[in-house]
Amino acid sequence: MPPPSDIVKVAIEWPGANAQLIEIDQKKPLSSIIREVCDGWSLSGSEQFALRYADGPQLYITEQSRGEIKNGTILRLAISPARAARQLLERIQSHGIDARLEALKELAKLSADPTFATEFINMEGIGTLARLVESGTHFGEMLAFTLTAFLELMDHGIVSWDLISLSFIKQIAGYVNQPMVDVSILQRSLAILESMVLNSHSLYQRVAQEITVGQLIGHLQVSNQEIQTYAIALINALFLKAPEDRRQEEHTNPLDQCLTEMASTLAQKHLRSIILNHIIRGNRPIKAEMAHQLYVLQVLTFNLLEERMMTKMDPTDQAQRDIIFELRRIAFDGDNDPSGTEKRKAMYTKDYKMLGFTNHVNPALDFTQTPPGMLALDNMLYLAKLHQDTYIRIVLENSSREDKHECPFGRCAIELTRMLCEILQVGELPNEGCNDYHPMFFTHDRAWEEFFCVCIQLLNKTWKEMRATAEDFNKVMQVVREQICRALAMKPSSLEQFKSKLRNLSYSEILRLRQSERMSQDDFQSPPIIELRERIQPEILELIKQQRLNRLCEGSCFRKLGNRRRQEKFWFCRLSLNHKVLHYGDLDETPQGEVPFELLTDKIPVSDIKSVVTGKDCPHMKEKSALKQNKEVLELAFSILYDPDEALNFVAPNKYEYCIWTDGLCALLGREMGSDLTRSDLDTLISMEMKLRLLDLENITIPEAPPPVPKEPSTYNFTYNYG
């Protein structure tokens, strides 16, 4: 008979004594259990003791967290959080350097525990650590442990960052600005400054005054990718929190400016080239956190376009109207205008029609819709001035075509700008966990404008290839969108490579790809083919199921949700080879290979799993807000619900791993695998198998003599014309 669900069998350790094997009754108060354990070792004053996990983060067990204890867990009797906090606070203020160092080292480890952190903070521990930093007397390991403990304590959100003093900020900024400083101190200093900026508007102002772009550039040129990552994370934080007016300011010397004036900074060749040459094209592979920070930087950079994208043109504004006049002048050499007002007006109307505007009389009205607003006009002017030959060629080429086949440049440029804003999600906040950055956007100071110039030429080329008319406008735009998205998905490293990808994605190639994909999805609809597909499908599904289970046996690394410094907090989960147990445990860093089962201290029997839930149904997602930056996390979240009422919560590193794990867990529980990846794999593998079988039938050589009667009846009796 299985033990009651309220009884948990554990081992409890105490230094210098034999472990106690006891049964914990979860209905009894935790204080009573601790008293019984202390009595077993003849220890008095049980209120001075607590239970902690012996493995992993070694967190304290509280009444709130005791439900997480599993059968077979090894616990450790330890001094209570309040007593530990009091002792450490006394030791870090002692005069003995060695004793203080050991105390700070232990404090750095314990500070991750929320129970201990609460006690330590209640004893004014944060203020003590801040004063140690402000004194400037700590260096090396002692300072590194002090900063680590401070950051861990503040990350619990128990106290407000607004309480931090200006002298503390200056001291931390000083470590960042020093030319030679210990790597661990620099890393923690950058992380602390980032947290200040993200959590307090007033501290943002102070940090922005202490740190300049030129001071951070040096940290982007080092060989340590974690330092580079923290430096870009700080840039992103300051950029994200900068007031709108400060983002758009210009400055005479961008390397000396504060990080609030980011618009001009990010456009400067020096900073961009540093990121490109020392990070994107560096000798080391880019890790997930760095890829995320580059993605955030890319998004925030493009979001500078949002103001122009959402600005309508004022038809009465002469300065704005002059831009349209300039487009006409460049295209048609407008210096030779007729003198009469009526003749000039008639010529302008004709020219605006040739430029492809919808409103020939007053083309300013074409730019009153947002998006893309004035951003479209900006793009057109950039093309006309910086790529004048291309601009003139496109306009004149189309003006010489028959009316029904002309490609309206103005209308196309406006719609293309709107499309590019949608593709690059201009105005959207970065998605948490997304790593989708494009290297080519870091290769040019005016990457957005150059991207537009490449795409408008593609649109003109595709229009000609499709022999389109005005009625085909939307069809052409759909094809162009597909061409751009397919090329971007190949992650070209430069704009030239992007052009090369587009050259290989002509209209005829898009039709071929569509046909090929349609064949993969639909194959043929004749009854024999449908029958063959139905016969093959169970075999392919079993093959996919085994592949998913094998991947679960290999295991995957997941980051801990809510931990901002993601490269430091990981956990790993894998399925036992006999498919009966899920093993999991915490890791200090991303594993480079297979993680042995021995290192994964926790486990869940598959027989205890009740269900698998995804997205907003997950326990760890129900408390998350609906902000855009959480959308990506929501799409990658899944949870295992198991007896009695426990959950193991996941956030997959990407969509592929999400599909692998959710499918694998469904297969493990004997349920249908329903992810997009499984449907795609199923269609692809069935199509491949069908083509192989049909090819075998096609290649049969029919002998001259009648064949002998087969011993077994033929499975299929059909013919297929491959012509």
XYZ file of N, CA and C in Angstrom, residues 552-688:
411
model
N 14.283 13.814 -25.659
C 14.044 13.992 -24.234
C 15.084 13.234 -23.416
N 15.527 12.083 -23.914
C 16.574 11.321 -23.217
C 17.910 12.067 -23.257
N 18.167 12.781 -24.335
C 19.393 13.591 -24.408
C 19.296 14.778 -23.449
N 18.089 15.305 -23.290
C 17.873 16.410 -22.363
C 18.095 17.780 -22.979
N 17.637 18.800 -22.266
C 17.775 20.186 -22.722
C 18.032 21.092 -21.530
N 18.656 22.229 -21.833
C 18.957 23.230 -20.815
C 17.905 24.339 -20.891
N 17.403 24.756 -19.749
C 16.404 25.810 -19.680
C 16.904 26.911 -18.752
N 16.507 28.142 -19.028
C 16.867 29.225 -18.136
C 15.769 29.411 -17.118
N 16.149 29.959 -15.978
C 15.189 30.178 -14.900
C 14.379 31.438 -15.173
N 13.089 31.312 -15.167
C 12.201 32.436 -15.451
C 12.332 33.508 -14.388
N 12.388 34.748 -14.850
C 12.437 35.877 -13.939
C 13.830 36.269 -13.541
N 14.828 35.479 -13.966
C 16.205 35.848 -13.632
C 16.786 36.657 -14.767
N 17.084 37.897 -14.503
C 17.522 38.790 -15.558
C 18.902 38.418 -16.095
N 19.778 37.975 -15.205
C 21.122 37.612 -15.651
C 21.088 36.153 -16.077
N 20.560 35.923 -17.256
C 20.197 34.581 -17.649
C 21.367 33.633 -17.819
N 22.548 34.134 -18.208
C 23.641 33.208 -18.420
C 24.169 32.610 -17.131
N 23.687 33.081 -15.980
C 24.159 32.559 -14.703
C 23.182 31.580 -14.066
N 21.951 31.490 -14.568
C 20.924 30.679 -13.921
C 20.314 29.726 -14.939
N 20.657 28.439 -14.823
C 20.149 27.439 -15.743
C 19.703 26.207 -14.967
N 18.866 25.423 -15.592
C 18.583 24.095 -15.070
C 18.416 23.145 -16.248
N 18.592 21.864 -15.982
C 18.639 20.866 -17.050
C 17.629 19.772 -16.741
N 17.000 19.256 -17.768
C 16.010 18.190 -17.594
C 16.210 17.154 -18.687
N 16.145 15.880 -18.310
C 16.239 14.807 -19.304
C 15.460 13.590 -18.832
N 15.040 12.783 -19.777
C 14.258 11.585 -19.514
C 15.192 10.393 -19.362
N 14.885 9.518 -18.408
C 15.706 8.315 -18.230
C 15.599 7.436 -19.471
N 16.601 6.596 -19.675
C 16.661 5.781 -20.892
C 15.523 4.771 -20.965
N 14.971 4.404 -19.802
C 13.837 3.476 -19.826
C 12.486 4.195 -19.867
N 12.539 5.518 -20.022
C 11.340 6.356 -20.185
C 10.427 6.332 -18.957
N 10.983 6.083 -17.770
C 10.150 5.983 -16.575
C 10.305 7.149 -15.610
N 11.399 7.919 -15.740
C 11.673 8.986 -14.782
C 12.205 10.223 -15.503
N 11.732 11.397 -15.087
C 12.302 12.665 -15.543
C 13.288 13.159 -14.487
N 14.547 13.364 -14.886
C 15.568 13.863 -13.981
C 15.810 15.339 -14.277
N 15.988 16.164 -13.233
C 16.263 17.578 -13.450
C 17.079 18.139 -12.289
N 17.733 19.255 -12.546
C 18.540 19.886 -11.511
C 19.149 21.179 -12.005
N 19.656 21.997 -11.090
C 20.236 23.299 -11.409
C 21.660 23.149 -11.928
N 22.058 24.108 -12.800
C 23.419 24.161 -13.336
C 23.973 25.559 -13.128
N 25.289 25.647 -13.008
C 25.929 26.954 -12.860
C 26.097 27.662 -14.184
N 26.203 26.906 -15.277
C 26.395 27.508 -16.594
C 25.827 26.585 -17.652
N 25.754 27.087 -18.883
C 25.227 26.296 -19.978
C 26.108 25.077 -20.215
N 25.534 23.856 -20.244
C 26.363 22.655 -20.448
C 26.890 22.583 -21.867
N 28.084 22.035 -22.014
C 28.709 21.897 -23.334
C 28.435 20.536 -23.957
N 27.881 19.620 -23.204
C 27.566 18.290 -23.716
C 26.467 17.668 -22.880
N 26.419 16.348 -22.893
C 25.400 15.628 -22.135
C 25.645 15.784 -20.642
N 24.568 16.021 -19.880
C 24.665 16.149 -18.428
C 24.343 14.796 -17.805
N 25.259 14.203 -17.029
C 25.004 12.884 -16.429
C 23.817 12.929 -15.470
N 23.135 11.792 -15.359
C 21.992 11.710 -14.457
C 22.406 11.999 -13.015
N 23.667 11.662 -12.672
C 24.117 11.831 -11.291
C 24.112 13.296 -10.857
N 24.268 14.222 -11.814
C 24.294 15.642 -11.475
C 22.890 16.244 -11.349
N 21.887 15.483 -11.767
C 20.511 15.974 -11.714
C 19.854 15.373 -10.472
N 19.743 16.184 -9.430
C 19.397 15.662 -8.109
C 17.906 15.432 -7.904
N 17.066 16.027 -8.729
C 15.618 15.883 -8.551
C 15.041 15.004 -9.645
N 13.908 14.367 -9.342
C 13.297 13.499 -10.343
C 11.791 13.393 -10.125
N 11.087 13.076 -11.206
C 9.643 12.875 -11.178
C 9.338 11.562 -11.899
N 8.701 10.613 -11.255
C 8.277 9.403 -11.973
C 7.244 9.758 -13.041
N 7.399 9.202 -14.219
C 6.456 9.482 -15.308
C 5.048 9.055 -14.908
N 4.955 8.018 -14.089
C 3.636 7.532 -13.658
C 2.889 8.564 -12.811
N 3.631 9.537 -12.219
C 2.987 10.567 -11.397
C 2.467 11.743 -12.215
N 2.869 11.830 -13.483
C 2.479 12.970 -14.314
C 0.999 12.874 -14.666
N 0.261 13.942 -14.376
C -1.170 13.964 -14.665
C -1.462 14.583 -16.029
N -0.757 15.662 -16.342
C -1.025 16.328 -17.617
C 0.103 17.299 -17.948
N 0.061 17.790 -19.187
C 0.987 18.820 -19.656
C 0.152 19.996 -20.141
N 0.430 21.181 -19.610
C -0.308 22.377 -20.021
C 0.666 23.380 -20.638
N 0.137 24.276 -21.463
C 0.988 25.237 -22.175
C 0.431 26.649 -22.050
N 1.300 27.624 -22.360
C 0.878 29.018 -22.443
C 0.285 29.559 -21.155
N -0.829 30.252 -21.282
C -1.428 30.934 -20.136
C -2.014 29.980 -19.107
N -2.138 28.677 -19.456
C -2.633 27.697 -18.493
C -1.553 27.242 -17.525
N -0.293 27.615 -17.786
C 0.813 27.215 -16.912
C 0.743 27.982 -15.590
N 1.048 27.317 -14.485
C 1.035 28.017 -13.188
C 1.958 29.226 -13.146
N 3.138 29.131 -13.795
C 4.094 30.239 -13.715
C 3.767 31.359 -14.690
N 2.734 31.168 -15.531
C 2.328 32.226 -16.455
C 1.103 32.990 -15.967
N 0.396 32.434 -15.002
C -0.842 33.068 -14.553
C -0.593 34.388 -13.850
N 0.624 34.543 -13.289
C 0.959 35.786 -12.604
C 1.628 36.797 -13.521
N 1.985 36.356 -14.746
C 2.699 37.251 -15.657
C 1.730 38.251 -16.269
N 2.212 39.445 -16.509
C 1.370 40.467 -17.132
C 1.256 40.200 -18.619
N 0.366 40.920 -19.258
C 0.124 40.736 -20.687
C 0.930 41.704 -21.527
N 2.029 42.218 -21.002
C 2.844 43.159 -21.760
C 3.459 42.464 -22.960
N 3.836 43.262 -23.973
C 4.382 42.684 -25.193
C 5.660 41.913 -24.928
N 6.484 42.387 -23.979
C 7.746 41.711 -23.753
C 7.571 40.335 -23.145
N 6.322 40.006 -22.682
C 6.068 38.687 -22.129
C 5.389 37.757 -23.131
N 5.060 38.265 -24.297
C 4.362 37.471 -25.295
C 5.210 36.287 -25.735
N 6.483 36.535 -25.967
C 7.367 35.466 -26.410
C 7.506 34.395 -25.337
N 7.610 34.814 -24.075
C 7.720 33.854 -22.979
C 6.461 32.998 -22.908
N 5.305 33.608 -23.071
C 4.034 32.899 -23.004
C 3.964 31.810 -24.071
N 4.489 32.109 -25.262
C 4.440 31.145 -26.361
C 5.415 29.988 -26.169
N 6.396 30.149 -25.278
C 7.402 29.098 -25.073
C 7.223 28.378 -23.731
N 6.154 28.711 -23.005
C 5.966 28.156 -21.661
C 5.163 26.867 -21.700
N 5.558 25.906 -20.869
C 4.773 24.698 -20.653
C 5.084 24.168 -19.262
N 4.161 23.383 -18.711
C 4.308 22.874 -17.347
C 3.880 21.421 -17.290
N 4.566 20.660 -16.440
C 4.181 19.280 -16.140
C 3.451 19.297 -14.803
N 2.214 18.856 -14.784
C 1.437 18.752 -13.556
C 1.505 17.317 -13.069
N 1.896 17.133 -11.811
C 2.047 15.777 -11.295
C 1.537 15.716 -9.855
N 1.417 14.486 -9.358
C 0.840 14.266 -8.026
C 1.722 14.852 -6.939
N 1.126 15.310 -5.814
C -0.342 15.454 -5.646
C -0.892 16.663 -6.392
N -0.299 17.842 -6.170
C -0.727 19.053 -6.894
C 0.492 19.904 -7.190
N 1.504 19.293 -7.761
C 2.766 19.978 -8.019
C 2.917 20.268 -9.504
N 3.835 21.167 -9.821
C 4.087 21.512 -11.221
C 5.580 21.745 -11.430
N 6.084 21.260 -12.549
C 7.453 21.559 -12.983
C 7.322 22.492 -14.173
N 7.806 23.725 -14.021
C 7.552 24.781 -15.001
C 8.749 24.994 -15.917
N 8.466 25.141 -17.205
C 9.498 25.307 -18.223
C 9.243 26.593 -19.018
N 10.336 27.190 -19.507
C 10.280 28.165 -20.601
C 11.340 27.732 -21.600
N 10.903 27.238 -22.749
C 11.833 26.697 -23.744
C 12.719 27.805 -24.303
N 13.967 27.483 -24.689
C 14.859 28.507 -25.244
C 14.429 28.998 -26.619
N 13.651 28.172 -27.340
C 13.185 28.573 -28.672
C 11.967 27.722 -29.035
N 11.353 28.045 -30.171
C 10.134 27.355 -30.589
C 10.400 25.889 -30.912
N 11.561 25.590 -31.449
C 11.892 24.209 -31.805
C 11.921 23.337 -30.549
N 12.657 23.789 -29.511
C 12.740 23.013 -28.275
C 11.359 22.904 -27.619
N 10.554 23.952 -27.719
C 9.198 23.917 -27.173
C 8.394 22.786 -27.819
N 8.453 22.709 -29.146
C 7.703 21.667 -29.859
C 8.246 20.277 -29.535
N 9.581 20.153 -29.481
C 10.196 18.861 -29.169
C 9.710 18.365 -27.804
N 9.728 19.249 -26.797
C 9.394 18.830 -25.436
C 7.900 18.596 -25.266
N 7.070 19.470 -25.788
C 5.629 19.265 -25.624
C 5.175 18.022 -26.387
N 5.718 17.804 -27.586
C 5.394 16.586 -28.336
C 5.908 15.342 -27.614
N 7.168 15.432 -27.143
C 7.763 14.280 -26.470
C 6.994 13.896 -25.216
N 6.563 14.894 -24.449
C 5.803 14.608 -23.235
C 4.432 14.021 -23.571
N 3.810 14.517 -24.630
C 2.533 13.939 -25.062
C 2.727 12.485 -25.493
N 3.800 12.223 -26.242
C 4.095 10.849 -26.658
C 4.342 9.966 -25.442
N 5.021 10.520 -24.453
C 5.337 9.776 -23.232
C 4.062 9.384 -22.487
N 3.066 10.266 -22.553
C 1.811 10.018 -21.848
C 0.770 9.338 -22.728
N 1.182 8.971 -23.960
C 0.267 8.285 -24.858
C -0.792 9.175 -25.458
N -0.460 10.466 -25.589
C -1.427 11.406 -26.156
C -0.961 11.896 -27.520
N -1.855 12.535 -28.237
C -1.557 12.970 -29.604
C -0.547 14.109 -29.605
N 0.436 14.011 -30.506
C 1.405 15.092 -30.688
C 0.808 16.097 -31.666
N 0.634 17.347 -31.213
C -0.105 18.284 -32.053
C 0.602 19.572 -32.394
N 1.920 19.637 -32.230
C 2.615 20.897 -32.500
C 2.761 21.145 -33.995
N 3.052 22.399 -34.348
C 3.305 22.751 -35.750
C 4.497 21.972 -36.292
N 5.501 21.742 -35.442
C 6.694 21.011 -35.883
C 6.339 19.585 -36.268
N 5.498 18.922 -35.479
C 5.103 17.554 -35.798
C 4.317 17.511 -37.098
N 3.389 18.459 -37.266
C 2.624 18.481 -38.518
C 3.541 18.699 -39.712
N 4.521 19.606 -39.543
C 5.463 19.868 -40.628
C 6.321 18.642 -40.916
N 6.862 18.024 -39.839
C 7.688 16.821 -40.022
C 6.883 15.694 -40.647
N 5.638 15.556 -40.196
C 4.789 14.488 -40.717
C 4.551 14.668 -42.210
N 4.199 15.896 -42.613
C 3.962 16.157 -44.038
C 5.225 15.933 -44.860
N 6.357 16.421 -44.338
C 7.610 16.298 -45.085
C 8.018 14.842 -45.247
N 7.994 14.088 -44.144
C 8.441 12.691 -44.193
C 7.485 11.824 -45.005
N 6.178 12.084 -44.888
C 5.220 11.318 -45.695
C 5.433 11.600 -47.174
N 5.641 12.868 -47.515
C 5.868 13.224 -48.924
C 7.125 12.556 -49.458
N 8.198 12.571 -48.648
C 9.441 11.926 -49.080
C 9.242 10.427 -49.280
